[in-house]
């Protein structure tokens, strides 16, 4: 959101400058309209004393937006407890920089032998389902629901409220009953 707001703010500032100095109507405040407006006035902007600033700011803003959309780093987030017997670790989803959205594997944060590459996720799902059907309750944090289903945290809270998900709190952290989450978002 910060990157998007940065794009909007820069386009707005430069559009306002062009409109004021050229004594023409400012564009609508949509990103598309401001971009088209600046493109129409690109030759004038290139001759402006602030041309170097325009180029530097737009370049910086575009680079920041690209980094936000396509991060070049390995990201990790907790998925749930490790499924191996006698293991107190947590399974962590690992997303490599070259991947788009899906993790390349799930790893235990304690035992490196407990690794689940993507081609074994169906097996892992069956194993987790068997463990859950044997009486184990699973609770998910807001962040886990958000990451696993690609939802914003505000959407998670909204869905929890609308669908009356069972919840429990541990200090400031809220957990939702996995079966309720699955019934709502699949």
PDB file of C-alpha atoms in Angstrom:
ATOM      1  CA  UNK A   1       0.000   0.000   0.000  1.00  0.00           C
ATOM      2  CA  UNK A   2       2.881   2.337   0.733  1.00  0.00           C
ATOM      3  CA  UNK A   3       4.307   1.758  -2.737  1.00  0.00           C
ATOM      4  CA  UNK A   4       0.902   2.373  -4.336  1.00  0.00           C
ATOM      5  CA  UNK A   5       0.401   5.531  -2.291  1.00  0.00           C
ATOM      6  CA  UNK A   6       3.884   6.681  -3.298  1.00  0.00           C
ATOM      7  CA  UNK A   7       3.054   6.251  -6.989  1.00  0.00           C
ATOM      8  CA  UNK A   8      -0.164   8.200  -6.553  1.00  0.00           C
ATOM      9  CA  UNK A   9       1.508  11.007  -4.556  1.00  0.00           C
ATOM     10  CA  UNK A  10       4.322  11.486  -7.097  1.00  0.00           C
ATOM     11  CA  UNK A  11       1.952  11.486 -10.071  1.00  0.00           C
ATOM     12  CA  UNK A  12      -0.288  13.978  -8.268  1.00  0.00           C
ATOM     13  CA  UNK A  13       2.606  16.329  -7.446  1.00  0.00           C
ATOM     14  CA  UNK A  14       3.979  16.372 -10.982  1.00  0.00           C
ATOM     15  CA  UNK A  15       0.502  16.653 -12.530  1.00  0.00           C
ATOM     16  CA  UNK A  16      -0.260  19.642 -10.319  1.00  0.00           C
ATOM     17  CA  UNK A  17       3.034  21.296 -11.310  1.00  0.00           C
ATOM     18  CA  UNK A  18       2.317  20.825 -15.024  1.00  0.00           C
ATOM     19  CA  UNK A  19      -1.273  22.066 -14.690  1.00  0.00           C
ATOM     20  CA  UNK A  20      -0.211  25.157 -12.711  1.00  0.00           C
ATOM     21  CA  UNK A  21       2.718  26.142 -14.911  1.00  0.00           C
ATOM     22  CA  UNK A  22       0.979  25.410 -18.199  1.00  0.00           C
ATOM     23  CA  UNK A  23      -2.300  26.967 -17.017  1.00  0.00           C
ATOM     24  CA  UNK A  24      -4.308  23.933 -18.091  1.00  0.00           C
ATOM     25  CA  UNK A  25      -6.904  21.781 -16.366  1.00  0.00           C
ATOM     26  CA  UNK A  26      -5.499  19.220 -13.948  1.00  0.00           C
ATOM     27  CA  UNK A  27      -6.352  15.586 -14.708  1.00  0.00           C
ATOM     28  CA  UNK A  28      -8.735  13.406 -12.784  1.00  0.00           C
ATOM     29  CA  UNK A  29      -7.004  12.024  -9.646  1.00  0.00           C
ATOM     30  CA  UNK A  30      -6.866   8.422 -10.884  1.00  0.00           C
ATOM     31  CA  UNK A  31      -3.445   6.933 -11.549  1.00  0.00           C
ATOM     32  CA  UNK A  32      -4.432   6.217 -15.152  1.00  0.00           C
ATOM     33  CA  UNK A  33      -5.580   9.785 -15.835  1.00  0.00           C
ATOM     34  CA  UNK A  34      -2.529  11.374 -14.194  1.00  0.00           C
ATOM     35  CA  UNK A  35      -0.189   9.050 -16.109  1.00  0.00           C
ATOM     36  CA  UNK A  36      -1.859   9.877 -19.432  1.00  0.00           C
ATOM     37  CA  UNK A  37      -1.723  13.599 -18.580  1.00  0.00           C
ATOM     38  CA  UNK A  38       2.006  13.465 -17.812  1.00  0.00           C
ATOM     39  CA  UNK A  39       2.671  11.488 -20.992  1.00  0.00           C
ATOM     40  CA  UNK A  40       0.882  14.172 -23.042  1.00  0.00           C
ATOM     41  CA  UNK A  41       3.133  16.801 -21.448  1.00  0.00           C
ATOM     42  CA  UNK A  42       6.339  14.709 -21.466  1.00  0.00           C
ATOM     43  CA  UNK A  43       8.183  16.922 -24.007  1.00  0.00           C
ATOM     44  CA  UNK A  44       7.418  20.038 -21.968  1.00  0.00           C
ATOM     45  CA  UNK A  45       8.516  18.281 -18.754  1.00  0.00           C
ATOM     46  CA  UNK A  46      11.804  17.187 -20.376  1.00  0.00           C
ATOM     47  CA  UNK A  47      12.632  20.830 -21.060  1.00  0.00           C
ATOM     48  CA  UNK A  48      11.669  21.960 -17.555  1.00  0.00           C
ATOM     49  CA  UNK A  49      14.344  22.942 -15.018  1.00  0.00           C
ATOM     50  CA  UNK A  50      13.115  20.104 -12.775  1.00  0.00           C
ATOM     51  CA  UNK A  51      13.411  17.434 -15.514  1.00  0.00           C
ATOM     52  CA  UNK A  52      16.192  15.588 -13.689  1.00  0.00           C
ATOM     53  CA  UNK A  53      14.067  15.531 -10.527  1.00  0.00           C
ATOM     54  CA  UNK A  54      11.055  14.209 -12.455  1.00  0.00           C
ATOM     55  CA  UNK A  55      13.100  11.371 -13.906  1.00  0.00           C
ATOM     56  CA  UNK A  56      14.785  10.534 -10.586  1.00  0.00           C
ATOM     57  CA  UNK A  57      11.537  10.539  -8.605  1.00  0.00           C
ATOM     58  CA  UNK A  58       9.558   8.529 -11.146  1.00  0.00           C
ATOM     59  CA  UNK A  59      12.419   6.032 -11.449  1.00  0.00           C
ATOM     60  CA  UNK A  60      12.662   5.662  -7.652  1.00  0.00           C
ATOM     61  CA  UNK A  61       8.891   5.314  -7.334  1.00  0.00           C
ATOM     62  CA  UNK A  62       8.703   2.686 -10.084  1.00  0.00           C
ATOM     63  CA  UNK A  63      11.570   0.718  -8.529  1.00  0.00           C
ATOM     64  CA  UNK A  64       9.870   0.770  -5.124  1.00  0.00           C
ATOM     65  CA  UNK A  65       6.577  -0.412  -6.627  1.00  0.00           C
ATOM     66  CA  UNK A  66       8.381  -3.205  -8.489  1.00  0.00           C
ATOM     67  CA  UNK A  67      10.133  -4.329  -5.290  1.00  0.00           C
ATOM     68  CA  UNK A  68       6.778  -4.420  -3.490  1.00  0.00           C
ATOM     69  CA  UNK A  69       5.105  -6.390  -6.276  1.00  0.00           C
ATOM     70  CA  UNK A  70       8.054  -8.719  -6.960  1.00  0.00           C
ATOM     71  CA  UNK A  71      10.199  -9.012  -3.845  1.00  0.00           C
ATOM     72  CA  UNK A  72      13.724 -10.293  -4.424  1.00  0.00           C
ATOM     73  CA  UNK A  73      14.185 -12.102  -1.200  1.00  0.00           C
ATOM     74  CA  UNK A  74      13.256 -15.338   0.458  1.00  0.00           C
ATOM     75  CA  UNK A  75      10.130 -14.954   2.543  1.00  0.00           C
ATOM     76  CA  UNK A  76       9.039 -17.292   5.308  1.00  0.00           C
ATOM     77  CA  UNK A  77       5.887 -17.625   7.364  1.00  0.00           C
ATOM     78  CA  UNK A  78       4.592 -20.149   9.881  1.00  0.00           C
ATOM     79  CA  UNK A  79       1.939 -22.523   8.548  1.00  0.00           C
ATOM     80  CA  UNK A  80       1.288 -24.698  11.591  1.00  0.00           C
ATOM     81  CA  UNK A  81       2.817 -27.311  13.871  1.00  0.00           C
ATOM     82  CA  UNK A  82       5.134 -29.956  12.449  1.00  0.00           C
ATOM     83  CA  UNK A  83       3.245 -33.167  11.662  1.00  0.00           C
ATOM     84  CA  UNK A  84       6.051 -35.533  12.654  1.00  0.00           C
ATOM     85  CA  UNK A  85       5.576 -37.499  15.878  1.00  0.00           C
ATOM     86  CA  UNK A  86       7.410 -36.154  18.926  1.00  0.00           C
ATOM     87  CA  UNK A  87       8.410 -32.940  17.123  1.00  0.00           C
ATOM     88  CA  UNK A  88       7.704 -29.585  18.752  1.00  0.00           C
ATOM     89  CA  UNK A  89       8.695 -27.614  15.649  1.00  0.00           C
ATOM     90  CA  UNK A  90       6.563 -25.534  13.325  1.00  0.00           C
ATOM     91  CA  UNK A  91       6.167 -25.940   9.579  1.00  0.00           C
ATOM     92  CA  UNK A  92       7.366 -22.834   7.785  1.00  0.00           C
ATOM     93  CA  UNK A  93       6.468 -21.977   4.173  1.00  0.00           C
ATOM     94  CA  UNK A  94       9.510 -20.848   2.202  1.00  0.00           C
ATOM     95  CA  UNK A  95       8.963 -18.632  -0.841  1.00  0.00           C
ATOM     96  CA  UNK A  96      12.071 -18.067  -2.930  1.00  0.00           C
ATOM     97  CA  UNK A  97      12.653 -14.775  -4.719  1.00  0.00           C
ATOM     98  CA  UNK A  98      12.142 -16.303  -8.163  1.00  0.00           C
ATOM     99  CA  UNK A  99       8.712 -17.691  -7.295  1.00  0.00           C
ATOM    100  CA  UNK A 100       5.482 -15.804  -7.653  1.00  0.00           C
ATOM    101  CA  UNK A 101       3.097 -16.782  -4.865  1.00  0.00           C
ATOM    102  CA  UNK A 102       3.346 -20.415  -3.861  1.00  0.00           C
ATOM    103  CA  UNK A 103       6.027 -21.655  -1.490  1.00  0.00           C
ATOM    104  CA  UNK A 104       8.624 -24.056  -2.853  1.00  0.00           C
ATOM    105  CA  UNK A 105       8.477 -26.165   0.271  1.00  0.00           C
ATOM    106  CA  UNK A 106       7.364 -26.427   3.865  1.00  0.00           C
ATOM    107  CA  UNK A 107      10.162 -26.933   6.398  1.00  0.00           C
ATOM    108  CA  UNK A 108      10.231 -27.713  10.078  1.00  0.00           C
ATOM    109  CA  UNK A 109      11.987 -24.947  11.971  1.00  0.00           C
ATOM    110  CA  UNK A 110      13.626 -27.468  14.325  1.00  0.00           C
ATOM    111  CA  UNK A 111      14.433 -30.599  12.297  1.00  0.00           C
ATOM    112  CA  UNK A 112      15.743 -30.134   8.722  1.00  0.00           C
ATOM    113  CA  UNK A 113      14.727 -33.728   7.921  1.00  0.00           C
ATOM    114  CA  UNK A 114      11.063 -32.670   8.191  1.00  0.00           C
ATOM    115  CA  UNK A 115      10.743 -31.069   4.758  1.00  0.00           C
ATOM    116  CA  UNK A 116       7.736 -31.154   2.440  1.00  0.00           C
ATOM    117  CA  UNK A 117       8.412 -30.092  -1.163  1.00  0.00           C
ATOM    118  CA  UNK A 118       5.417 -29.028  -3.269  1.00  0.00           C
ATOM    119  CA  UNK A 119       5.015 -32.453  -4.914  1.00  0.00           C
ATOM    120  CA  UNK A 120       4.330 -33.992  -1.467  1.00  0.00           C
ATOM    121  CA  UNK A 121       1.699 -31.481  -0.273  1.00  0.00           C
ATOM    122  CA  UNK A 122      -1.239 -33.779  -1.051  1.00  0.00           C
ATOM    123  CA  UNK A 123       0.387 -36.423   1.135  1.00  0.00           C
ATOM    124  CA  UNK A 124       0.928 -33.805   3.846  1.00  0.00           C
ATOM    125  CA  UNK A 125      -2.700 -32.696   3.564  1.00  0.00           C
ATOM    126  CA  UNK A 126      -3.941 -36.279   4.032  1.00  0.00           C
ATOM    127  CA  UNK A 127      -1.657 -36.707   7.031  1.00  0.00           C
ATOM    128  CA  UNK A 128      -2.852 -33.472   8.648  1.00  0.00           C
ATOM    129  CA  UNK A 129      -6.480 -34.441   7.959  1.00  0.00           C
ATOM    130  CA  UNK A 130      -5.942 -37.822   9.647  1.00  0.00           C
ATOM    131  CA  UNK A 131      -4.343 -36.138  12.666  1.00  0.00           C
ATOM    132  CA  UNK A 132      -7.173 -33.608  12.896  1.00  0.00           C
ATOM    133  CA  UNK A 133      -9.861 -36.264  12.635  1.00  0.00           C
ATOM    134  CA  UNK A 134      -8.253 -38.092  15.552  1.00  0.00           C
ATOM    135  CA  UNK A 135      -9.340 -35.323  17.894  1.00  0.00           C
ATOM    136  CA  UNK A 136      -6.682 -32.656  17.499  1.00  0.00           C
ATOM    137  CA  UNK A 137      -8.129 -29.163  17.151  1.00  0.00           C
ATOM    138  CA  UNK A 138      -6.297 -26.665  14.979  1.00  0.00           C
ATOM    139  CA  UNK A 139      -6.412 -22.940  15.463  1.00  0.00           C
ATOM    140  CA  UNK A 140      -4.994 -20.393  13.019  1.00  0.00           C
ATOM    141  CA  UNK A 141      -3.776 -16.866  13.600  1.00  0.00           C
ATOM    142  CA  UNK A 142      -5.053 -13.952  11.531  1.00  0.00           C
ATOM    143  CA  UNK A 143      -1.676 -13.771   9.776  1.00  0.00           C
ATOM    144  CA  UNK A 144      -1.764 -17.488   8.922  1.00  0.00           C
ATOM    145  CA  UNK A 145      -5.270 -17.202   7.433  1.00  0.00           C
ATOM    146  CA  UNK A 146      -4.200 -14.090   5.554  1.00  0.00           C
ATOM    147  CA  UNK A 147      -1.078 -15.700   4.065  1.00  0.00           C
ATOM    148  CA  UNK A 148      -2.617 -19.085   3.284  1.00  0.00           C
ATOM    149  CA  UNK A 149      -5.664 -17.715   1.459  1.00  0.00           C
ATOM    150  CA  UNK A 150      -4.167 -14.486   0.120  1.00  0.00           C
ATOM    151  CA  UNK A 151      -6.522 -12.246   2.092  1.00  0.00           C
ATOM    152  CA  UNK A 152      -5.840  -8.925   3.740  1.00  0.00           C
ATOM    153  CA  UNK A 153      -5.980  -9.057   7.535  1.00  0.00           C
ATOM    154  CA  UNK A 154      -8.966  -6.716   7.481  1.00  0.00           C
ATOM    155  CA  UNK A 155     -10.768  -9.219   5.230  1.00  0.00           C
ATOM    156  CA  UNK A 156      -9.921 -12.015   7.670  1.00  0.00           C
ATOM    157  CA  UNK A 157     -11.480 -10.062  10.545  1.00  0.00           C
ATOM    158  CA  UNK A 158     -14.526  -9.265   8.394  1.00  0.00           C
ATOM    159  CA  UNK A 159     -14.998 -12.906   7.335  1.00  0.00           C
ATOM    160  CA  UNK A 160     -14.574 -14.063  10.919  1.00  0.00           C
ATOM    161  CA  UNK A 161     -17.285 -11.674  12.042  1.00  0.00           C
ATOM    162  CA  UNK A 162     -19.713 -12.325   9.186  1.00  0.00           C
ATOM    163  CA  UNK A 163     -19.307 -16.115   9.408  1.00  0.00           C
ATOM    164  CA  UNK A 164     -19.132 -16.285  13.229  1.00  0.00           C
ATOM    165  CA  UNK A 165     -15.821 -18.124  13.351  1.00  0.00           C
ATOM    166  CA  UNK A 166     -15.010 -19.538  16.750  1.00  0.00           C
ATOM    167  CA  UNK A 167     -12.094 -17.689  18.255  1.00  0.00           C
ATOM    168  CA  UNK A 168      -9.837 -17.702  21.225  1.00  0.00           C
ATOM    169  CA  UNK A 169      -7.209 -15.309  22.398  1.00  0.00           C
ATOM    170  CA  UNK A 170      -3.803 -15.885  23.898  1.00  0.00           C
ATOM    171  CA  UNK A 171      -2.661 -12.526  25.151  1.00  0.00           C
ATOM    172  CA  UNK A 172      -3.010 -10.139  22.225  1.00  0.00           C
ATOM    173  CA  UNK A 173      -2.937 -12.878  19.573  1.00  0.00           C
ATOM    174  CA  UNK A 174      -6.300 -14.073  18.208  1.00  0.00           C
ATOM    175  CA  UNK A 175      -6.780 -17.616  16.883  1.00  0.00           C
ATOM    176  CA  UNK A 176      -9.648 -18.877  14.712  1.00  0.00           C
ATOM    177  CA  UNK A 177     -10.912 -22.431  14.593  1.00  0.00           C
ATOM    178  CA  UNK A 178      -9.555 -23.987  11.393  1.00  0.00           C
ATOM    179  CA  UNK A 179     -12.771 -25.888  10.557  1.00  0.00           C
ATOM    180  CA  UNK A 180     -14.731 -22.597  10.565  1.00  0.00           C
ATOM    181  CA  UNK A 181     -12.118 -20.947   8.338  1.00  0.00           C
ATOM    182  CA  UNK A 182     -12.152 -23.875   5.890  1.00  0.00           C
ATOM    183  CA  UNK A 183     -15.940 -23.845   5.735  1.00  0.00           C
ATOM    184  CA  UNK A 184     -15.899 -20.173   4.727  1.00  0.00           C
ATOM    185  CA  UNK A 185     -12.866 -19.899   2.443  1.00  0.00           C
ATOM    186  CA  UNK A 186     -12.159 -23.502   1.450  1.00  0.00           C
TER     187      UNK A 186
END
